[in-house]
XYZ file of C-alpha atoms in Angstrom:
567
model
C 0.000 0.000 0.000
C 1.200 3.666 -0.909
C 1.584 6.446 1.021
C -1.225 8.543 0.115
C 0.681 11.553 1.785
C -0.618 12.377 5.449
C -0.402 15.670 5.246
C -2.171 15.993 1.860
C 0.891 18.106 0.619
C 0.220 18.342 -3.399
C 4.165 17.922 -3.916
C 4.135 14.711 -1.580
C 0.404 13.276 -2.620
C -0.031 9.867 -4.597
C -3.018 10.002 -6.748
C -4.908 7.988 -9.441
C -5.223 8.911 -12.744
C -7.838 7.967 -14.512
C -9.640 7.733 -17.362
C -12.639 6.262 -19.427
C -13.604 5.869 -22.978
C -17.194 5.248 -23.942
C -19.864 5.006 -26.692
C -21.812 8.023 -26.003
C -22.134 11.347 -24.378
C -23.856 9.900 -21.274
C -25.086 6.507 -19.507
C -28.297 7.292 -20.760
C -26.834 7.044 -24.566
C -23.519 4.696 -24.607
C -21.403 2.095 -22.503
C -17.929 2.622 -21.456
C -15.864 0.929 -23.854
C -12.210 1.257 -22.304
C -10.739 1.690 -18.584
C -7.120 3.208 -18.253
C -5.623 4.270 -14.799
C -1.997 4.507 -13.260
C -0.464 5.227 -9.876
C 0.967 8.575 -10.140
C 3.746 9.198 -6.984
C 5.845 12.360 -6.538
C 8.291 9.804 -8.455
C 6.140 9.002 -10.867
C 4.198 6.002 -12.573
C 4.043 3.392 -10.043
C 3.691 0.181 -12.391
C 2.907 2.308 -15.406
C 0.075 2.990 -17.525
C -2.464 0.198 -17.339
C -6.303 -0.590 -19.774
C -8.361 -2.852 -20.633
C -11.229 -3.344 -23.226
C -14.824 -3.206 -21.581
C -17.897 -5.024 -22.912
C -20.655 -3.118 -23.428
C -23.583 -3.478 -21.188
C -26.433 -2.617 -23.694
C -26.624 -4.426 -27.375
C -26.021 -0.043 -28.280
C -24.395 -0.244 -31.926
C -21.072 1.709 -31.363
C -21.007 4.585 -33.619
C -18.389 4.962 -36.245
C -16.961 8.532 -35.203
C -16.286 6.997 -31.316
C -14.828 3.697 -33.253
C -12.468 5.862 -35.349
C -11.573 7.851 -32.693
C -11.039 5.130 -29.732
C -9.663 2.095 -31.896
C -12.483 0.100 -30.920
C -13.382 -2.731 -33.036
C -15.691 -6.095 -32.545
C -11.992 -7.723 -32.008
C -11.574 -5.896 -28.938
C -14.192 -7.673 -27.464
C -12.258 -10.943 -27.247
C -10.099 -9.559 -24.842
C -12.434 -6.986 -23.253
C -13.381 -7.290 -19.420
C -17.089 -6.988 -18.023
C -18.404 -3.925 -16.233
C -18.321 -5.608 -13.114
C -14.510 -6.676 -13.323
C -14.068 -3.299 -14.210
C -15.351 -1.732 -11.308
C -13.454 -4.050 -9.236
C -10.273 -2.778 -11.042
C -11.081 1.130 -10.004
C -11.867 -0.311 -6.539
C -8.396 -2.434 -6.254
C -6.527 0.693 -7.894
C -7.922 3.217 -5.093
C -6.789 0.533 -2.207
C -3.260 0.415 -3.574
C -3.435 4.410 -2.431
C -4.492 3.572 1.114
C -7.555 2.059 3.216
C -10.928 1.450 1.366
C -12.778 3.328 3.733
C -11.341 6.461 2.443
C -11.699 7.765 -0.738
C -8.805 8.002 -3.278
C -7.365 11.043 -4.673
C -8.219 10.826 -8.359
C -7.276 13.336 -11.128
C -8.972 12.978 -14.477
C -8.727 15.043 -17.026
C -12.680 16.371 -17.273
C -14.340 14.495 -14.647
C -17.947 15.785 -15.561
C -17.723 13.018 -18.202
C -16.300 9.909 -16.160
C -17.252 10.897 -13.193
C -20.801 10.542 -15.011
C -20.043 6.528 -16.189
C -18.416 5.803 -12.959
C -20.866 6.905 -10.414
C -23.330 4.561 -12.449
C -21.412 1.989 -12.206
C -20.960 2.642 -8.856
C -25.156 2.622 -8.189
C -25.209 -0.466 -9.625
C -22.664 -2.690 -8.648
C -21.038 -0.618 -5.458
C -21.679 -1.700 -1.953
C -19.968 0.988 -0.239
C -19.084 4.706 -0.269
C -17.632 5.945 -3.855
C -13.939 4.926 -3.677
C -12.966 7.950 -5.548
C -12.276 12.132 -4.541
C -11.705 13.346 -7.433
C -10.665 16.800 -9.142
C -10.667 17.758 -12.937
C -7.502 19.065 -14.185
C -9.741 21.312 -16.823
C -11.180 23.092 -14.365
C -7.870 23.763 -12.755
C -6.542 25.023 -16.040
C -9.288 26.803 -16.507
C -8.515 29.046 -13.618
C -4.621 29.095 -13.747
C -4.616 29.779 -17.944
C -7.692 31.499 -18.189
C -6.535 33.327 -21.842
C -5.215 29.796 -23.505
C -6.877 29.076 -26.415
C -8.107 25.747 -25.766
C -7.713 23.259 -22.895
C -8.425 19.835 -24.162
C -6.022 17.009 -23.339
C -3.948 17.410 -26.118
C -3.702 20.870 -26.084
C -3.182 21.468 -21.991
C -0.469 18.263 -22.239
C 1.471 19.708 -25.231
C 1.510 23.341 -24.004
C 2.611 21.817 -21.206
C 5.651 19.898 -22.627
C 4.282 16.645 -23.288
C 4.051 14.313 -26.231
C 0.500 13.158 -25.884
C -0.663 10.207 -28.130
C -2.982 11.997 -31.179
C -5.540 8.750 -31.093
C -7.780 9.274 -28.234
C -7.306 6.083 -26.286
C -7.396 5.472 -22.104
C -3.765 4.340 -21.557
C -2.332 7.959 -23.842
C -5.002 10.242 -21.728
C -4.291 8.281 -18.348
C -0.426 8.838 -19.411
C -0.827 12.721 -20.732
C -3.131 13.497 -17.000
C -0.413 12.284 -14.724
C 1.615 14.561 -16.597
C -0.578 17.473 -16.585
C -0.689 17.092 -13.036
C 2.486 17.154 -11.866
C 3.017 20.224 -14.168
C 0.401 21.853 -12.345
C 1.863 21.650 -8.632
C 3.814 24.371 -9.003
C 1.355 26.799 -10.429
C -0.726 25.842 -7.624
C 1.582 26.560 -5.205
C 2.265 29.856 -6.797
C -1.749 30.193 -5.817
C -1.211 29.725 -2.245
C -2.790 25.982 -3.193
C -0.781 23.533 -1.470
C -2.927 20.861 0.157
C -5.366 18.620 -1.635
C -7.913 20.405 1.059
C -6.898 23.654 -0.156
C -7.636 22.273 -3.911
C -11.113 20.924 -3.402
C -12.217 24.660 -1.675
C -9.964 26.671 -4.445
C -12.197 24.510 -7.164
C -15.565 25.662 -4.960
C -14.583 28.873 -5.193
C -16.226 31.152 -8.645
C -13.818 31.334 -10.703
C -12.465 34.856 -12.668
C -13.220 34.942 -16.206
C -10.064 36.715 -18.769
C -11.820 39.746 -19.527
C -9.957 39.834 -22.938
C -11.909 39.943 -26.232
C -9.070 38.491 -28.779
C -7.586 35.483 -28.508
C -4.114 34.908 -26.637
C -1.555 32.901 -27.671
C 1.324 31.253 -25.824
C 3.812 31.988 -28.624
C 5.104 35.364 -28.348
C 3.725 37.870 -30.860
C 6.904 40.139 -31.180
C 8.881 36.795 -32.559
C 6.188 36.275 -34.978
C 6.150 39.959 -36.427
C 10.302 39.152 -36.656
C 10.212 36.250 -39.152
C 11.167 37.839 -42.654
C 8.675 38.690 -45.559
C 10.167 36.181 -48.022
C 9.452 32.395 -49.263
C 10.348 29.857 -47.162
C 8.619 26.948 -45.054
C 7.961 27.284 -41.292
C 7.939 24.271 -39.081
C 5.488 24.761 -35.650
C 7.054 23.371 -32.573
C 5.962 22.457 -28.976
C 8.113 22.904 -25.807
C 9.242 18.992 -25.845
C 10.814 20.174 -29.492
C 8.031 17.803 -31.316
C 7.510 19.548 -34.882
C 3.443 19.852 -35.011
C 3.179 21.096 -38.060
C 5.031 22.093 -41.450
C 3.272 24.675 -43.674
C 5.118 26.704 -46.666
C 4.402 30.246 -47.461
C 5.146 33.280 -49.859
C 6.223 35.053 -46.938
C 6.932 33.680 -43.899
C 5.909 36.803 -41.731
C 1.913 37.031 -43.448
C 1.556 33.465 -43.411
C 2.525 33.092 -39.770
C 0.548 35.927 -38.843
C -2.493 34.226 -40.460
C -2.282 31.686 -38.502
C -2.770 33.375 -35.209
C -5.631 35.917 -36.019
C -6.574 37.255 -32.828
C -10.649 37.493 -34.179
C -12.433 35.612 -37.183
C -13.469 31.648 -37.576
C -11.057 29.205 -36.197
C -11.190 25.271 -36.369
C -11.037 23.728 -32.679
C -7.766 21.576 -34.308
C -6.471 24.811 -35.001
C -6.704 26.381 -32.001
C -5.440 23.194 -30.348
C -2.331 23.220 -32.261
C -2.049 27.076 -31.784
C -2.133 26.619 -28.219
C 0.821 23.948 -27.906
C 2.937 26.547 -30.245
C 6.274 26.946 -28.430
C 8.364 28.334 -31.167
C 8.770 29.011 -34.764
C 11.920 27.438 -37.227
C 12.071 28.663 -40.890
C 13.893 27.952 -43.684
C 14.215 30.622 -46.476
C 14.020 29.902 -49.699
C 14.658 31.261 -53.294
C 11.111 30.464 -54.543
C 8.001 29.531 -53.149
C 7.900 26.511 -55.987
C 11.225 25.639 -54.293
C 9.274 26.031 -51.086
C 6.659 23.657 -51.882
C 8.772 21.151 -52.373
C 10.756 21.906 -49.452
C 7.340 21.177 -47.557
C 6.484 18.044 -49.134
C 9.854 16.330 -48.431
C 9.714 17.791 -44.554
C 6.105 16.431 -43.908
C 7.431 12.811 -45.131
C 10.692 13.141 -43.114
C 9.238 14.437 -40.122
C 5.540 12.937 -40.251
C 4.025 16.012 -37.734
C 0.374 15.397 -36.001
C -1.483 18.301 -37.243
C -0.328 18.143 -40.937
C -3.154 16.221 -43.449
C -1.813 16.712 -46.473
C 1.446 15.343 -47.814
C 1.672 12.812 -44.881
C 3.477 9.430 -46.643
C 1.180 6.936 -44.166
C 1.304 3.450 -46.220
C 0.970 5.659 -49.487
C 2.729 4.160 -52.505
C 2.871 4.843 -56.265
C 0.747 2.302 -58.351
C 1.398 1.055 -61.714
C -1.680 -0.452 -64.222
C -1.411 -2.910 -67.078
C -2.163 -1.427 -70.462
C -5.822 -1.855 -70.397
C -5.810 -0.419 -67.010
C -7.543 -3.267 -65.398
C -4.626 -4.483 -63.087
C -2.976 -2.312 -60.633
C 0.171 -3.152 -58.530
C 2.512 -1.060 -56.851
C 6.094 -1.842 -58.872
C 6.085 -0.647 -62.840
C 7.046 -3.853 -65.075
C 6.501 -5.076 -68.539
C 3.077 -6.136 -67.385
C 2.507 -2.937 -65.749
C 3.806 0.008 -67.624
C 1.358 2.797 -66.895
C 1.550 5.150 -64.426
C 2.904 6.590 -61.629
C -0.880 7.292 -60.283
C -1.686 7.771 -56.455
C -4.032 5.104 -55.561
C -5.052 1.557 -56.368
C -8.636 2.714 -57.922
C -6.679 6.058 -59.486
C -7.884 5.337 -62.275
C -10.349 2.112 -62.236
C -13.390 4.173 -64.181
C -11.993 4.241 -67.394
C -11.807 0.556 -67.708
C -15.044 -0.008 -66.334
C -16.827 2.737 -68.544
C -14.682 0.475 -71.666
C -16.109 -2.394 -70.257
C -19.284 -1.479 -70.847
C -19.288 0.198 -73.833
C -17.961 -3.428 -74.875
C -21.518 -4.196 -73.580
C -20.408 -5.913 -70.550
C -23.804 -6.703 -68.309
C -23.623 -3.683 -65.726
C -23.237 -5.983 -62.781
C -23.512 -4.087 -59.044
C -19.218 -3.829 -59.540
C -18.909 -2.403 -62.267
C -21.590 -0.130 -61.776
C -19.523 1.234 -58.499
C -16.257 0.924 -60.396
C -17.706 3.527 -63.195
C -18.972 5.766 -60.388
C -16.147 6.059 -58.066
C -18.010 4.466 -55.195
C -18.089 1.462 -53.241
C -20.222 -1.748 -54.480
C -22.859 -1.372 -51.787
C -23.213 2.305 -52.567
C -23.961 1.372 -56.245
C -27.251 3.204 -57.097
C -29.724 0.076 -58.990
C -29.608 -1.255 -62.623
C -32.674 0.701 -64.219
C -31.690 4.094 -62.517
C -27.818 3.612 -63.829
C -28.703 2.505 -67.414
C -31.332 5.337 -67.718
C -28.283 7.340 -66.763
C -25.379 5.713 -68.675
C -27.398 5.670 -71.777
C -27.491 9.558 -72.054
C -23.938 9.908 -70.652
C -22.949 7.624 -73.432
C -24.654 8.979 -76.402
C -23.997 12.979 -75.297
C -20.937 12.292 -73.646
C -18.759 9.308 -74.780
C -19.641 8.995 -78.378
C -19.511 13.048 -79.004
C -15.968 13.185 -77.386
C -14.493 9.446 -78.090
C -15.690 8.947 -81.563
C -17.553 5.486 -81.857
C -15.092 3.482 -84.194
C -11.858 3.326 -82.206
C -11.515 0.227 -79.241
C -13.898 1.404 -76.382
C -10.949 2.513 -74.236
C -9.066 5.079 -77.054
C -12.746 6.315 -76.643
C -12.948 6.414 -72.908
C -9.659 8.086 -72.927
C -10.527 10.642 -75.607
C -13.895 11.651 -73.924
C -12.238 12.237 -70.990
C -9.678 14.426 -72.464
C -12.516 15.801 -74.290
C -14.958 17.090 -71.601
C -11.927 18.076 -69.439
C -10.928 20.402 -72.106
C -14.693 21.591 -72.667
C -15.445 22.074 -68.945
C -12.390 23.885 -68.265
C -9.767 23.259 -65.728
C -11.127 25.056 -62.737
C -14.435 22.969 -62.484
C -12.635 19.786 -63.777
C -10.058 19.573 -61.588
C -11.995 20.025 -58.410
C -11.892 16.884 -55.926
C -14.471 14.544 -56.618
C -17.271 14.191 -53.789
C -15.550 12.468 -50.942
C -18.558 10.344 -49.943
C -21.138 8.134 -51.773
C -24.574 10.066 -52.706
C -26.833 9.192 -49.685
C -29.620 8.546 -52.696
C -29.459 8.696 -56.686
C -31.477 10.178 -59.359
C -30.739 10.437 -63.020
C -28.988 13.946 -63.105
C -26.770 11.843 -59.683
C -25.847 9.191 -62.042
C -25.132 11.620 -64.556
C -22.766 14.059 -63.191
C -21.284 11.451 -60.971
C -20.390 9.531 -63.967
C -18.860 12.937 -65.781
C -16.878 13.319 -62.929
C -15.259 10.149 -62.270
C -14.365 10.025 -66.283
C -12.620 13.288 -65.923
C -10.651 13.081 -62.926
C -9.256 9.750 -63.753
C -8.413 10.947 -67.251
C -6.687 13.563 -65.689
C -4.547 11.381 -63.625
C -3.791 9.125 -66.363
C -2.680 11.999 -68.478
C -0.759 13.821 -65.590
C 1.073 10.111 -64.912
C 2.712 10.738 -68.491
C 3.916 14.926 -67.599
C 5.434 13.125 -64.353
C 7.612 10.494 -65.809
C 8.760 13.180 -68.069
C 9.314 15.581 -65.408
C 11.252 12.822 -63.077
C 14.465 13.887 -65.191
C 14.084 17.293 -66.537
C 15.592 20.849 -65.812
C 12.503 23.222 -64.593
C 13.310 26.797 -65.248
C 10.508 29.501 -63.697
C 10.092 32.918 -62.849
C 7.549 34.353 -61.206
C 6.112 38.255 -62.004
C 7.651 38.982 -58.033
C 11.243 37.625 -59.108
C 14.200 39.466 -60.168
C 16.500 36.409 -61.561
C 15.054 33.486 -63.107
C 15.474 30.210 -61.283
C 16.208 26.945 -62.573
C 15.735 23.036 -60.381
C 18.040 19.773 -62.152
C 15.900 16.801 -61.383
C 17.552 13.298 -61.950
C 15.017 10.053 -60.661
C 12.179 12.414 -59.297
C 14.860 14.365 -57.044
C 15.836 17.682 -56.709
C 19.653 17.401 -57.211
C 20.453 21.126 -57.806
C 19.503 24.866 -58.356
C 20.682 27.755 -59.826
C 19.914 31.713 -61.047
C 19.515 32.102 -64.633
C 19.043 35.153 -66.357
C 16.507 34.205 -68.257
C 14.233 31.114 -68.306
C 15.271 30.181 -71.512
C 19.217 30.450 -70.429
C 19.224 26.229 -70.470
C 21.896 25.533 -72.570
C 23.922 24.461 -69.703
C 21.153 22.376 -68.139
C 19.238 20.857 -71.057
C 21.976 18.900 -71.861
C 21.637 15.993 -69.227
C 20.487 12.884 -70.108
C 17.583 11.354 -68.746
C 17.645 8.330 -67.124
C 15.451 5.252 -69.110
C 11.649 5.597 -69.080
C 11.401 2.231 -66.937
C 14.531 3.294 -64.494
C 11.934 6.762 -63.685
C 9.077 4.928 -63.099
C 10.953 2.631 -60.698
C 12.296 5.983 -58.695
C 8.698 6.444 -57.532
C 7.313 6.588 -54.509
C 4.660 8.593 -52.390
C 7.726 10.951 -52.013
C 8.491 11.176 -55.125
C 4.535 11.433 -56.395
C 3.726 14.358 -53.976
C 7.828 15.974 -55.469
C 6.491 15.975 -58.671
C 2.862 16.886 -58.372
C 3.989 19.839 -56.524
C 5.955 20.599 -59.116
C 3.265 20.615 -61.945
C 0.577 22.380 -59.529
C 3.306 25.450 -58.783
C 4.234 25.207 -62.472
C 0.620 25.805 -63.379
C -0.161 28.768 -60.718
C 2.817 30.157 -61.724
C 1.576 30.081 -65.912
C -1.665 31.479 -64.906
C -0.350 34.496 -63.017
C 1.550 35.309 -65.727
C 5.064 33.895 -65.174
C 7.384 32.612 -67.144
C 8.611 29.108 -67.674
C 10.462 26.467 -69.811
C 11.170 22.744 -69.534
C 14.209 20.811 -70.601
C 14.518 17.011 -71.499
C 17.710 15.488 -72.560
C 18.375 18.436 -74.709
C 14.913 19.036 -75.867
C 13.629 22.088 -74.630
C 9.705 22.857 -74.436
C 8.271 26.745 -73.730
C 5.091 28.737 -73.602
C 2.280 27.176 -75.645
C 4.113 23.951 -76.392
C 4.822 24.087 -72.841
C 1.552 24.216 -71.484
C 0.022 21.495 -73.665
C 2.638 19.000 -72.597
C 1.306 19.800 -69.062
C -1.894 19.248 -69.693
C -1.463 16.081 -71.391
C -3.192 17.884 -74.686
């Protein structure tokens, strides 16, 4: 048995951390689903960081949004624990802190929410007092950091100095609260708090609200109004030194700034990461192009929490077979086409050839041609009432009707991209499956898969060629024109020129074999090269200037922009 700490001295007190995960807001609408708790001495973690799995208690479906945020799964319920067990567990973990007939010192992050579980748990299956006194380290923060942005777990721990877990499970929270904690001592001391007494009657006291109307931020303002106005990519990083986030910008001191508006909309992730904002390290750069792809290659190396985009996960490039109907991820003989970002990239086009061959329109190939999943599929009549219009107006207008039904598929695609113009065609396609179909649902669902895919396919060709050529830009801002070698999808060097068409020097590499560049992809070198081509596109339609160079073959204006857009 611990000391609990006599005197109830914060600095000397042992105290359980706790915390639950669960399946709804309430008893009355979910089931705890997960149990963490530790020890927490003036040493630290007694024993560690212990969970378990709970079984529900009600045949309550689990919603998705608590499964994707908890991990929970039905395999978790193999080696998940009854309700009872786990209220034996809290009870065993509050006598390891002294006698059962007094109540433990608990911390939990906000205890409105398993204090709520618990004490139900405790009504139905306790036969004594509550085992637990507990205090909620967000209302504590709420009183000694009454300006911070936000104070949920991840925010409070990382402001804080810690490293919390990003996937809300018991054992990271459990882990991330003893931390908090301790943090906290001092500040409470600093209050003239130094008992646990003292702490329960500080918490019953009203607490001051910041009578500030903008938002304050930890990170000092003065060091954000020093970075410099000039390209360059900014890495956000907490006081443990984790990098949270990598962004690029035109200029470092405006994007920066952006980021911590002091009035407008804010996301609560953004505020979060705002919050745990220690300091600020930049890298200048010539270009913002050359920024972009300084970005790309820091999000892979460094993988930070609070970047989406660019992140490598279990990404890979993908390679299809001729007729586009077999995707792996190495190019071969078999599997020359490509480098395209995903498995299903470009899986429409085959199916739309497929049945133009007059293939039956089975329930896969239905969902293949729309971009959604089989079960999503909308029925036979409604797709064929749709698929014959999108074939007559569409696919035999664009494709032509006597070439092989994929030369069609292809050329329609090129065809309506070119017709709808690039801003509306190369918007993202709807992330989700239509909750219901109609005709005009099939229709424009099936325009849109056709012309995204296209575009990949097309853009799969401009990267290969790009993977070993000599990029020469300059933007209307720029003085001196700038110029990035590529050899195997890598930046190998850059230089000034005086001109973008000063590539004598440059154009004269020789690329490496067609086969040799499509084996030097990967995510990496996908996201490299797509940056690449989306920089080399923004900076055409502000009215830059540009040329490419190819193993002496150099390509400008007009000719230039075709090749890009595969036309």
């Amino acid at each position: 048995m611990l000391d609990r700490g006599m005197s109830g001295v914060l600095r000397e007190l042992s105290v359980l951390s706790l915390d639950c995960q669960a399946s709804g807001a309430s008893p009355s609408y979910g089931d705890l689903i997960e149990l963490g708790w530790a020890i927490c001495t003036p040493a630290g973690l007694v024993g560690g960081v212990r969970s378990t799995w709970i079984l529900p208690r009600t045949e309550r479906r689990v919603p998705r949004a608590v499964r994707e945020l908890t991990g929970w799964s039905e395999a978790c319920s193999e080696s998940a624990i009854d309700e009872t067990r786990a209220w034996n567990i809290v009870r065993g973990a509050c006598s390891e802190l002294g006698p059962r007939d007094a109540p433990a010192p608990t911390v939990i992050h906000f205890a409105r929410f398993e204090l709520a579980f618990l004490r139900d748990l405790h009504e139905r299956l306790g036969d004594a007092a509550f085992p637990l006194d507990a205090v909620c380290v967000h209302a504590i923060a709420e009183r000694l950091f009454p300006d911070l942005p936000r104070r949920s777990l991840r925010a409070l721990a990382g402001f804080l100095g810690h490293s919390p877990e990003l996937i809300r499970r018991a054992a990271g929270h459990v882990e991330a609260t003893a931390f908090i904690w301790r943090a906290l001592i001092p500040l409470l001391e600093g209050e003239g708090v130094t008992t646990w007494t003292e702490l329960k009657q500080w918490l019953e006291q009203p607490a001051a609200r910041s009578r500030r109307t903008r938002r304050q931020f930890p990170f000092d303002a003065e060091r954000r109004r020093a970075l410099p106005d000039r390209p360059g990519v900014y890495r956000f990083v907490r006081k443990s030194g984790d990098i949270l986030y990598v962004g690029k910008a035109t200029s470092l001191k405006k994007r920066v700034a952006g980021h911590f508006k002091s009035k407008g909309p804010a996301t609560e992730r953004g505020l979060e990461l705002l919050t745990q904002v220690h300091d600020i390290v930049y890298t200048e750069t010539a270009s913002l192009l050359e920024a972009a792809l300084l970005e790309t290659d820091e999000i892979k190396r460094i993988d930070p929490p609070y970047n989406v985009q660019l992140r490598a996960y279990d990404r890979r490039a993908w390679f299809a077979s001729r007729d586009l109907t077999d995707v792996v991820d190495a190019p071969g003989a078999a599997h020359p086409v490509g480098p395209l970002p995903s498995e299903r990239a470009v899986s429409p086009l085959p199916a739309l050839a497929a049945l133009l061959r007059g293939e039956a329109p089975t329930a896969r190939l239905r969902a293949m041609a729309l971009a959604v999943p089989s079960a999503f599929a909308p029925d036979d009549a409604l797709f064929l009432d749709g698929w014959s219009g999108f074939c007559a107006e569409v696919l035999d207008r664009l494709g032509g009707t006597a070439s092989p039904p994929l030369v069609r598929v292809e050329r329609a695609a090129r065809g309506l991209w070119l017709e709808r113009g690039r801003a509306e065609s190369d918007a993202a396609p709807e992330d989700a499956p239509p909750d219901f179909w109609d005709l005009a649902r099939v229709r424009r669902r099936l325009e849109r898969s056709l012309v995204q895919s296209g575009l990949l396919l097309r853009r799969a060709r401009f990267l290969c060629l790009l993977a070993d050529a000599t990029v020469a830009f300059r933007e209307r801002a720029m003085i001196a024109a700038r110029a990035l070698v590529m050899s195997s999808a890598a930046l190998v060097e850059s230089a000034d020129l005086d001109s973008v068409h000063d590539l004598t020097r440059l154009a004269a590499r020789k690329p490496h074999a067609l086969g040799e560049r499509r084996r030097s992809f990967d995510a990496a070198a996908y996201d490299r090269l797509r940056v690449i081509l989306t920089e080399l596109c923004r900076i055409r339609d502000e009215g830059g200037e540009m040329a490419l160079a190819v193993g002496g073959h150099v390509f400008a204006g007009e000719r230039l922009s075709r090749l890009m857009l595969g036309v």
